[in-house]
Amino acid sequence: MFIVAWNQDLSVGIDHLDNHHRRLIDLLNQLGAAVSAGNPRDVTGMVLGELIRYVYYHFGEEERMMEAAGYDDLAAHRQSHRIMAEHVRALEVTYDRDPSAVVAAELHAFLSDWLIHHIRSEDARYAPCLCQKTNAP
Ligand SMILES: [Fe+2]
């Protein structure tokens, strides 16, 4: 229930970005394992801190590659990233004020749903454009 398995359905066809997505899923799975073990408080803070650092890096990389490839839906994708990054940042602020205010199981469900949906719908849309550029001679 709390473990998300990366599989080929989640591939965007670019190893660099697939590896980023694997790292994000790995962080989610660390949180999921802590929820299952019944003591997720410290892990929640660690995952939130690590997630926000990694999310900023990953979103920046994706946007740089979309821009370089001339992807025509970059503005909407960038906006989707910004909303998510702000949401995660707000969660971190809430957690820092009061760790009990962030329920780890809810956080895990929210982040998993968002990430899987984002990869399968929004990221999947840039795949043909970026793959064409990345694999071009
Ligand atoms: Fe994305």
mmCIF file of C-alpha atoms and ligand atoms in Angstrom:
data_model
loop_
_atom_site.group_PDB
_atom_site.id
_atom_site.type_symbol
_atom_site.label_atom_id
_atom_site.label_comp_id
_atom_site.label_asym_id
_atom_site.label_seq_id
_atom_site.Cartn_x
_atom_site.Cartn_y
_atom_site.Cartn_z
ATOM 1 C CA MET A 1 0.000 0.000 0.000
ATOM 2 C CA PHE A 2 2.794 2.403 0.871
ATOM 3 C CA ILE A 3 5.328 1.161 -1.627
ATOM 4 C CA VAL A 4 5.355 2.485 -5.170
ATOM 5 C CA ALA A 5 7.229 0.322 -7.654
ATOM 6 C CA TRP A 6 8.933 2.048 -10.552
ATOM 7 C CA ASN A 7 8.190 0.253 -13.787
ATOM 8 C CA GLN A 8 8.548 0.806 -17.504
ATOM 9 C CA ASP A 9 5.109 2.458 -17.673
ATOM 10 C CA LEU A 10 6.665 5.373 -15.795
ATOM 11 C CA SER A 11 9.581 5.784 -18.192
ATOM 12 C CA VAL A 12 9.802 9.042 -20.130
ATOM 13 C CA GLY A 13 12.445 7.468 -22.359
ATOM 14 C CA ILE A 14 15.325 9.588 -21.034
ATOM 15 C CA ASP A 15 17.586 7.862 -18.506
ATOM 16 C CA HIS A 16 18.591 11.086 -16.755
ATOM 17 C CA LEU A 17 14.986 12.000 -15.970
ATOM 18 C CA ASP A 18 13.916 8.414 -15.261
ATOM 19 C CA ASN A 19 16.673 8.299 -12.639
ATOM 20 C CA HIS A 20 15.307 11.485 -11.081
ATOM 21 C CA HIS A 21 11.842 9.966 -10.935
ATOM 22 C CA ARG A 22 13.292 6.812 -9.370
ATOM 23 C CA ARG A 23 14.952 8.950 -6.696
ATOM 24 C CA LEU A 24 11.649 10.709 -5.935
ATOM 25 C CA ILE A 25 9.852 7.361 -5.704
ATOM 26 C CA ASP A 26 12.625 6.075 -3.441
ATOM 27 C CA LEU A 27 12.029 8.995 -1.082
ATOM 28 C CA LEU A 28 8.303 8.280 -1.089
ATOM 29 C CA ASN A 29 9.000 4.638 -0.333
ATOM 30 C CA GLN A 30 11.184 5.589 2.632
ATOM 31 C CA LEU A 31 8.242 7.549 3.979
ATOM 32 C CA GLY A 32 5.870 4.669 3.189
ATOM 33 C CA ALA A 33 8.088 2.186 5.013
ATOM 34 C CA ALA A 34 8.173 4.457 8.075
ATOM 35 C CA VAL A 35 4.374 4.776 8.018
ATOM 36 C CA SER A 36 4.057 0.983 7.852
ATOM 37 C CA ALA A 37 6.505 0.642 10.741
ATOM 38 C CA GLY A 38 4.310 2.950 12.801
ATOM 39 C CA ASN A 39 6.816 5.676 13.633
ATOM 40 C CA PRO A 40 7.059 8.088 10.741
ATOM 41 C CA ARG A 41 7.617 11.413 12.553
ATOM 42 C CA ASP A 42 11.378 11.827 12.023
ATOM 43 C CA VAL A 43 11.265 10.295 8.566
ATOM 44 C CA THR A 44 8.514 12.740 7.569
ATOM 45 C CA GLY A 45 10.790 15.690 8.317
ATOM 46 C CA MET A 46 13.737 14.085 6.559
ATOM 47 C CA VAL A 47 11.677 13.203 3.482
ATOM 48 C CA LEU A 48 10.139 16.664 3.290
ATOM 49 C CA GLY A 49 13.540 18.346 3.528
ATOM 50 C CA GLU A 50 15.143 16.015 1.003
ATOM 51 C CA LEU A 51 12.124 16.123 -1.265
ATOM 52 C CA ILE A 52 12.064 19.887 -1.514
ATOM 53 C CA ARG A 53 15.766 20.030 -2.348
ATOM 54 C CA TYR A 54 15.450 17.290 -4.922
ATOM 55 C CA VAL A 55 12.185 18.581 -6.377
ATOM 56 C CA TYR A 56 13.735 21.992 -7.057
ATOM 57 C CA TYR A 57 16.729 20.364 -8.723
ATOM 58 C CA HIS A 58 14.613 17.919 -10.756
ATOM 59 C CA PHE A 59 12.031 20.471 -11.883
ATOM 60 C CA GLY A 60 14.866 22.804 -12.903
ATOM 61 C CA GLU A 61 16.525 20.060 -14.945
ATOM 62 C CA GLU A 62 13.278 19.071 -16.654
ATOM 63 C CA GLU A 63 12.484 22.671 -17.497
ATOM 64 C CA ARG A 64 16.004 23.269 -18.841
ATOM 65 C CA MET A 65 15.689 20.204 -21.102
ATOM 66 C CA MET A 66 12.177 21.129 -22.257
ATOM 67 C CA GLU A 67 13.406 24.623 -23.080
ATOM 68 C CA ALA A 68 16.426 23.306 -24.986
ATOM 69 C CA ALA A 69 14.162 20.969 -26.967
ATOM 70 C CA GLY A 70 11.732 23.776 -27.820
ATOM 71 C CA TYR A 71 8.847 21.999 -26.082
ATOM 72 C CA ASP A 72 5.725 24.003 -26.825
ATOM 73 C CA ASP A 73 3.860 23.335 -23.557
ATOM 74 C CA LEU A 74 6.700 24.480 -21.318
ATOM 75 C CA ALA A 75 4.802 27.356 -19.670
ATOM 76 C CA ALA A 76 1.961 25.125 -18.431
ATOM 77 C CA HIS A 77 4.403 22.461 -17.270
ATOM 78 C CA ARG A 78 6.497 25.033 -15.437
ATOM 79 C CA GLN A 79 3.362 26.333 -13.735
ATOM 80 C CA SER A 80 2.421 22.815 -12.616
ATOM 81 C CA HIS A 81 5.927 22.399 -11.134
ATOM 82 C CA ARG A 82 5.722 25.753 -9.369
ATOM 83 C CA ILE A 83 2.383 24.934 -7.723
ATOM 84 C CA MET A 84 3.739 21.592 -6.491
ATOM 85 C CA ALA A 85 7.020 23.073 -5.243
ATOM 86 C CA GLU A 86 5.128 25.761 -3.312
ATOM 87 C CA HIS A 87 2.819 23.154 -1.836
ATOM 88 C CA VAL A 88 5.708 20.987 -0.649
ATOM 89 C CA ARG A 89 7.471 24.039 0.743
ATOM 90 C CA ALA A 90 4.306 25.022 2.652
ATOM 91 C CA LEU A 91 4.108 21.511 4.081
ATOM 92 C CA GLU A 92 7.699 21.792 5.255
ATOM 93 C CA VAL A 93 6.969 25.114 6.985
ATOM 94 C CA THR A 94 3.926 23.547 8.666
ATOM 95 C CA TYR A 95 6.018 20.582 9.766
ATOM 96 C CA ASP A 96 8.768 22.808 11.150
ATOM 97 C CA ARG A 97 6.198 24.684 13.253
ATOM 98 C CA ASP A 98 4.436 21.555 14.474
ATOM 99 C CA PRO A 99 5.476 18.070 13.294
ATOM 100 C CA SER A 100 2.169 16.593 14.442
ATOM 101 C CA ALA A 101 0.319 18.859 11.985
ATOM 102 C CA VAL A 102 1.568 16.817 9.017
ATOM 103 C CA VAL A 103 0.059 13.323 8.884
ATOM 104 C CA ALA A 104 2.636 11.096 7.216
ATOM 105 C CA ALA A 105 0.142 8.669 5.649
ATOM 106 C CA GLU A 106 -1.786 11.584 4.096
ATOM 107 C CA LEU A 107 1.447 13.182 2.914
ATOM 108 C CA HIS A 108 2.505 9.908 1.324
ATOM 109 C CA ALA A 109 -0.839 9.468 -0.427
ATOM 110 C CA PHE A 110 -0.836 13.043 -1.706
ATOM 111 C CA LEU A 111 2.761 12.955 -2.987
ATOM 112 C CA SER A 112 2.372 9.499 -4.563
ATOM 113 C CA ASP A 113 -0.842 10.448 -6.355
ATOM 114 C CA TRP A 114 0.633 13.711 -7.612
ATOM 115 C CA LEU A 115 3.919 12.231 -8.771
ATOM 116 C CA ILE A 116 2.482 9.207 -10.565
ATOM 117 C CA HIS A 117 -0.207 11.312 -12.226
ATOM 118 C CA HIS A 118 2.330 13.990 -13.199
ATOM 119 C CA ILE A 119 4.776 11.498 -14.724
ATOM 120 C CA ARG A 120 2.057 9.603 -16.598
ATOM 121 C CA SER A 121 0.239 12.623 -17.966
ATOM 122 C CA GLU A 122 2.313 15.818 -18.022
ATOM 123 C CA ASP A 123 5.825 14.333 -18.243
ATOM 124 C CA ALA A 124 4.647 11.739 -20.769
ATOM 125 C CA ARG A 125 3.627 14.608 -23.073
ATOM 126 C CA TYR A 126 7.163 15.997 -23.324
ATOM 127 C CA ALA A 127 8.680 12.550 -23.919
ATOM 128 C CA PRO A 128 8.391 12.464 -27.735
ATOM 129 C CA CYS A 129 9.810 15.968 -28.097
ATOM 130 C CA LEU A 130 12.702 15.453 -25.671
ATOM 131 C CA CYS A 131 13.491 11.957 -26.904
ATOM 132 C CA GLN A 132 13.701 13.217 -30.459
ATOM 133 C CA LYS A 133 16.196 15.917 -29.389
ATOM 134 C CA THR A 134 18.117 13.734 -26.962
ATOM 135 C CA ASN A 135 18.469 10.852 -29.422
ATOM 136 C CA ALA A 136 19.154 13.080 -32.435
ATOM 137 C CA PRO A 137 22.581 12.525 -34.032
HETATM 138 FE FE FE B 1 7.480 17.402 -14.723
#
